Short mmCIF file of C-alpha atoms in Angstrom, two decimals:
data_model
loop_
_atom_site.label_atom_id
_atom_site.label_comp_id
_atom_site.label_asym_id
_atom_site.label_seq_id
_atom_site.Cartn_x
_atom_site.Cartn_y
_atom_site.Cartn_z
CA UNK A 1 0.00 0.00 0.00
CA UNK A 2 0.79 3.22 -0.55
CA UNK A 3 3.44 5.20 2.19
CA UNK A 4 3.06 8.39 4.23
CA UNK A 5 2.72 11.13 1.49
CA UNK A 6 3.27 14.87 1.91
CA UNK A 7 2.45 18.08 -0.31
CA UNK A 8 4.07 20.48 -2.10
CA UNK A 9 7.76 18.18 -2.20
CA UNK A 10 9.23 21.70 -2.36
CA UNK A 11 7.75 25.28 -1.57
CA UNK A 12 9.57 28.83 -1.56
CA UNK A 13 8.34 31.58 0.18
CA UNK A 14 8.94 35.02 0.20
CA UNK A 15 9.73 36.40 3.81
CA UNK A 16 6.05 37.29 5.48
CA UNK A 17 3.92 34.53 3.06
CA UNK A 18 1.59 32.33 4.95
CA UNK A 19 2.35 28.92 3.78
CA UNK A 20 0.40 25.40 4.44
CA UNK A 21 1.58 21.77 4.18
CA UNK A 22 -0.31 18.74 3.86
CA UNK A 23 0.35 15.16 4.91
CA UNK A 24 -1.65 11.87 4.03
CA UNK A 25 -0.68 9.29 6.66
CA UNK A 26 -0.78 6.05 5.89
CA UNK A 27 -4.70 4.59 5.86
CA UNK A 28 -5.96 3.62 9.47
CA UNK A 29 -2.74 4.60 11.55
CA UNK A 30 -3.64 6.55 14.49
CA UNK A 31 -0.72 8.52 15.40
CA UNK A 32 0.51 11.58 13.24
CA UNK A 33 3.71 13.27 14.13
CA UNK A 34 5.27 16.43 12.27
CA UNK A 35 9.07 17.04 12.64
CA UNK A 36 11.53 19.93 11.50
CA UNK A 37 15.17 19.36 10.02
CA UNK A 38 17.15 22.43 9.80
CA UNK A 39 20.01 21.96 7.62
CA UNK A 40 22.67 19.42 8.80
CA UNK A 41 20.43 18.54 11.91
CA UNK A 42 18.61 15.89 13.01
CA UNK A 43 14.57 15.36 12.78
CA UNK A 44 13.10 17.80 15.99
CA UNK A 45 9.60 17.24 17.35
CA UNK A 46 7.17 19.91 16.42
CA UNK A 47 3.11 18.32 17.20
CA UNK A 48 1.88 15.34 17.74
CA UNK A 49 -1.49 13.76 16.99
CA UNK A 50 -3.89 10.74 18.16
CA UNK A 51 -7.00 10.67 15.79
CA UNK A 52 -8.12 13.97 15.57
CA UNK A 53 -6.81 15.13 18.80
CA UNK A 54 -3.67 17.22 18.91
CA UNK A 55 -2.23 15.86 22.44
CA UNK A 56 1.23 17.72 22.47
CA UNK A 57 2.16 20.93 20.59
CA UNK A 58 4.86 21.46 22.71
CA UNK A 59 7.77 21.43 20.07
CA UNK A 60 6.08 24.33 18.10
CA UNK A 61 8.65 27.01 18.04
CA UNK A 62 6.04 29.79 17.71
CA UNK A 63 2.67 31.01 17.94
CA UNK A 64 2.97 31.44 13.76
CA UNK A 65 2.99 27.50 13.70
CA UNK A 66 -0.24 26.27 14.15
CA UNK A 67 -1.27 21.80 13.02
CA UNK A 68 -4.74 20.64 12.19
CA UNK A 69 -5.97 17.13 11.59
CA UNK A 70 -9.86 17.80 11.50
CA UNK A 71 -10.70 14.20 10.59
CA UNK A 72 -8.12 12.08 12.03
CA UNK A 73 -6.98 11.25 8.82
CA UNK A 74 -5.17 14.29 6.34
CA UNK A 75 -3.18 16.91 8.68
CA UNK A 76 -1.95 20.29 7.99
CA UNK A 77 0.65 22.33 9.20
CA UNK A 78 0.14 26.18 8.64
CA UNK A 79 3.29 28.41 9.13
CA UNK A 80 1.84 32.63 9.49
CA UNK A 81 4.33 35.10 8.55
CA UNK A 82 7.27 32.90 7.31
CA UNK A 83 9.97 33.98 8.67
CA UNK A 84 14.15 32.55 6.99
CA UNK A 85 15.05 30.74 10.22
CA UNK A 86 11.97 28.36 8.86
CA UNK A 87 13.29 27.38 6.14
CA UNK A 88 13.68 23.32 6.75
CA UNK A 89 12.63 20.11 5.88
CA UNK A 90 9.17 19.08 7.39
CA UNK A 91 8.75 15.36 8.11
CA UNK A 92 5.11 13.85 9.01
CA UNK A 93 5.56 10.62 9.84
CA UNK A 94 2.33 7.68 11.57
CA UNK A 95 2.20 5.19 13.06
CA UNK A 96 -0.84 2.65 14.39
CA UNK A 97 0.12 3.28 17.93
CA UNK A 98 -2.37 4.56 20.25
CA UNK A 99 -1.13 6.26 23.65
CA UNK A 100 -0.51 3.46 26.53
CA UNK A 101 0.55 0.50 24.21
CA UNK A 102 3.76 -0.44 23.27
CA UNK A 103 5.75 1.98 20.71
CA UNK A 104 5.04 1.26 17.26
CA UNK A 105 7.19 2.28 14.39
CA UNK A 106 6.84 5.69 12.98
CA UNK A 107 7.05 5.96 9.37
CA UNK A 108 8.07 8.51 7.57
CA UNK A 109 6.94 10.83 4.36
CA UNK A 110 9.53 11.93 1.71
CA UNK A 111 9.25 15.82 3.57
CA UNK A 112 8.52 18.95 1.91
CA UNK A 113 11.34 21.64 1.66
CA UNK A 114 10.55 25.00 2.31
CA UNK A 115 12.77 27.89 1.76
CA UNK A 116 11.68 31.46 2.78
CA UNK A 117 13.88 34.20 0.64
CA UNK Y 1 15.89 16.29 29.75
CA UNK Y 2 16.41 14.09 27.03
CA UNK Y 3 19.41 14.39 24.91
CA UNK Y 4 21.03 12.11 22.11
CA UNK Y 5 24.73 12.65 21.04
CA UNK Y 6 25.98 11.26 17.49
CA UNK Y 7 29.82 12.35 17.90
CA UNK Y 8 31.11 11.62 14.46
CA UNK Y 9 29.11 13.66 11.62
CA UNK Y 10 31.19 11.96 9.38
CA UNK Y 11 32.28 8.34 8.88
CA UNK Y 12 34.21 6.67 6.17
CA UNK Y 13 35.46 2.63 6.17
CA UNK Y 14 36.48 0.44 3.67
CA UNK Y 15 34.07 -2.23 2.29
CA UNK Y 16 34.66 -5.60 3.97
CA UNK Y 17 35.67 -3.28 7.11
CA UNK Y 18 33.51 -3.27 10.74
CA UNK Y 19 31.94 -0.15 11.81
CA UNK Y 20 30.29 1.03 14.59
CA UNK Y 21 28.48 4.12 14.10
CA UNK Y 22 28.47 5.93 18.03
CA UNK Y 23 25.43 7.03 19.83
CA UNK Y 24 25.21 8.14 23.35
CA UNK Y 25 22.19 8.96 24.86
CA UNK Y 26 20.93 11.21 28.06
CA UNK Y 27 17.34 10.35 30.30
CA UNK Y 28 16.52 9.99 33.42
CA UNK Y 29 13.48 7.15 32.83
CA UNK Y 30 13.98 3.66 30.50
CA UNK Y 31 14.54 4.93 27.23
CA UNK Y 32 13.31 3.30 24.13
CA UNK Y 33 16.09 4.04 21.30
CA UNK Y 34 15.90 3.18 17.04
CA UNK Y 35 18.35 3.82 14.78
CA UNK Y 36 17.20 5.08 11.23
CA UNK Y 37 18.18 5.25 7.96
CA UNK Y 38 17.88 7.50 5.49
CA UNK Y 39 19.51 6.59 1.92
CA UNK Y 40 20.17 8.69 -0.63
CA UNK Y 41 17.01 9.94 -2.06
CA UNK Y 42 15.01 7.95 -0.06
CA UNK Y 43 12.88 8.87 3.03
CA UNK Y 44 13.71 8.40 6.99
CA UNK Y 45 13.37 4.73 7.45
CA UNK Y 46 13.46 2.40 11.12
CA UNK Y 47 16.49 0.23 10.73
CA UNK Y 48 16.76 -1.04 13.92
CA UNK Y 49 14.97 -0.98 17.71
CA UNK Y 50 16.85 -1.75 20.67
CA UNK Y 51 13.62 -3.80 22.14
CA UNK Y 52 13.42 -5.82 19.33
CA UNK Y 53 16.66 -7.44 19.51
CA UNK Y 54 17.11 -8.40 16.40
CA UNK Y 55 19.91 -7.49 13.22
CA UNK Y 56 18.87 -6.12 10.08
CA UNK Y 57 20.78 -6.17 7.10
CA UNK Y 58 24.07 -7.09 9.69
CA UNK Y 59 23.68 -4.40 11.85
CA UNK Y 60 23.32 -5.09 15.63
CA UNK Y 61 22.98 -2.39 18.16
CA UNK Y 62 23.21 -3.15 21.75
CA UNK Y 63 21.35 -0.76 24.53
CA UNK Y 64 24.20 -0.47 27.29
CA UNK Y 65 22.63 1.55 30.22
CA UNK Y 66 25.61 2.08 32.61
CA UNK Y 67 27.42 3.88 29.53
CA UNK Y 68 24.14 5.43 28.32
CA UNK Y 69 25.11 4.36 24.59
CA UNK Y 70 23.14 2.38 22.03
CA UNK Y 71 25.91 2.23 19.03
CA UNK Y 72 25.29 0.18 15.57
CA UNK Y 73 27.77 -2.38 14.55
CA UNK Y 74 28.13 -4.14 11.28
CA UNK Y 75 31.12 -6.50 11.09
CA UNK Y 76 31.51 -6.14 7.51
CA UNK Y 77 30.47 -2.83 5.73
CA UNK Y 78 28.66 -3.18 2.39
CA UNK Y 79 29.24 -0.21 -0.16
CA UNK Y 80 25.38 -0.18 -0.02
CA UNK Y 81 25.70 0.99 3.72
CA UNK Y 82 26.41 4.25 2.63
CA UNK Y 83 24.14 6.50 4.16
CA UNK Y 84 22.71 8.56 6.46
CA UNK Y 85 22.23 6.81 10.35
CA UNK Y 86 20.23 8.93 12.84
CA UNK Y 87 20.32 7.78 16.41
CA UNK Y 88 17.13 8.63 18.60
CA UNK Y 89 15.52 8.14 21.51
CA UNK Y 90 11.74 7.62 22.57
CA UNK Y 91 10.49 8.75 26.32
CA UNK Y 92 6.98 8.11 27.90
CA UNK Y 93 5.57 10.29 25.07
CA UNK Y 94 5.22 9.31 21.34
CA UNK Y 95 7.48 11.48 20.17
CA UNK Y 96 11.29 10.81 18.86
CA UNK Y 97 14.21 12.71 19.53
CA UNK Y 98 17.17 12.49 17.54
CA UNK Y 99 20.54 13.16 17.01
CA UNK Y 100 22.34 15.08 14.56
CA UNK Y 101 23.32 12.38 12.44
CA UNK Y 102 26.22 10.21 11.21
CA UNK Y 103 26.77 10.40 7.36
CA UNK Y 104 28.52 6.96 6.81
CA UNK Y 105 30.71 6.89 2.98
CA UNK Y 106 31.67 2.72 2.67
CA UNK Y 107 34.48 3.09 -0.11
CA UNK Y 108 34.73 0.28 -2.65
#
């Protein structure tokens, strides 16, 4: 079956655009996780997700990042004002864990590059 | 807090040569650590899970508590080994940290 998917692969921004990402998690896993990678860094925890429910946010740098998943399935990430230090990758990755069982593996999408000029 | 350390951003062995790829980690509670793998032009992908126990494509990675490490090992490096290897770390939450990354070159 088909993997984690995310759109646009690649987005530029001009300094001050609004911009919003999309990721399709694979069908049926509960769990939806969004991630940052700054250049020559390692994946860093931005929002988590159980169904619908955003449980932790707490890796959101600002108040201008702001993660929706209003069915439990597709989820967005919205960045307000785009500022240069966001220009990263952004991973969404699922998995069929819920909370309280056992970890389950995460998998990842291909990430969508964003650039802000 | 939690904190994982990849020393080495850099790594480069001969084919037919071991490796061990270095990953030190920092948390108070029993962590849960993965290594993944991220080839070129390919997405992030699990290689390995300390709970499981188990070696995938020759890599073993043992979880050694009274050093805080988890390093991969590989006996015998493959030039399809090349890659990137991220080291992280999973606390009572869901979420993963990781480190910065070990970019590993096998050379033919």
């Amino acid at each position: 079956g088909a993997g984690v998917s995310q759109s646009p692969r690649y987005k530029v921004a001009k300094r001050g655009q609004d911009v919003a990402l999309r990721c399709d998690p694979i069908s049926g896993h509960v769990s939806l996780f969004w991630y940052q990678q700054a250049l020559g860094q390692g994946p860093e925890f931005l929002t988590y997700f159980q169904n619908e429910a955003q449980l932790d946010k707490s890796g959101l740098p600002s108040d201008r990042f702001f993660a929706e998943r209003p069915e439990g399935s597709v989820s967005t990430l919205k960045i307000q004002r785009t500022q240069q230090e966001d220009s990263a990758v952004y991973l969404c990755a699922s998995s069929a864990a819920r909370g309280g069982r056992p970890t389950d593996t995460q998998y990842f999408g291909p990430g969508t590059r964003l650039t802000v000029l | 807090a939690q904190r994982v350390t990849q020393p080495e951003k850099l790594l480069s062995v001969f084919k037919g040569a071991p490796v061990e790829l270095k990953c030190n980690y920092s948390y108070s509670g029993s962590p849960e650590l993965f290594w993944y793998v991220q080839y070129s032009r390919q997405r992030l992908q699990l290689l390995l899970r300390h709970i499981s126990r188990e070696s995938i494509k020759g890599f073993t990675a043992d979880l050694n508590k009274g050093e805080t490490s988890f390093h991969l090992k590989k006996p015998f490096a493959q030039e399809e080994d090349s890659a990137m290897y991220y080291c992280a770390l999973q606390t009572g939450a869901n979420n993963l940290f990781f480190g910065t990354g070990t970019r590993l070159t096998v050379i033919p």
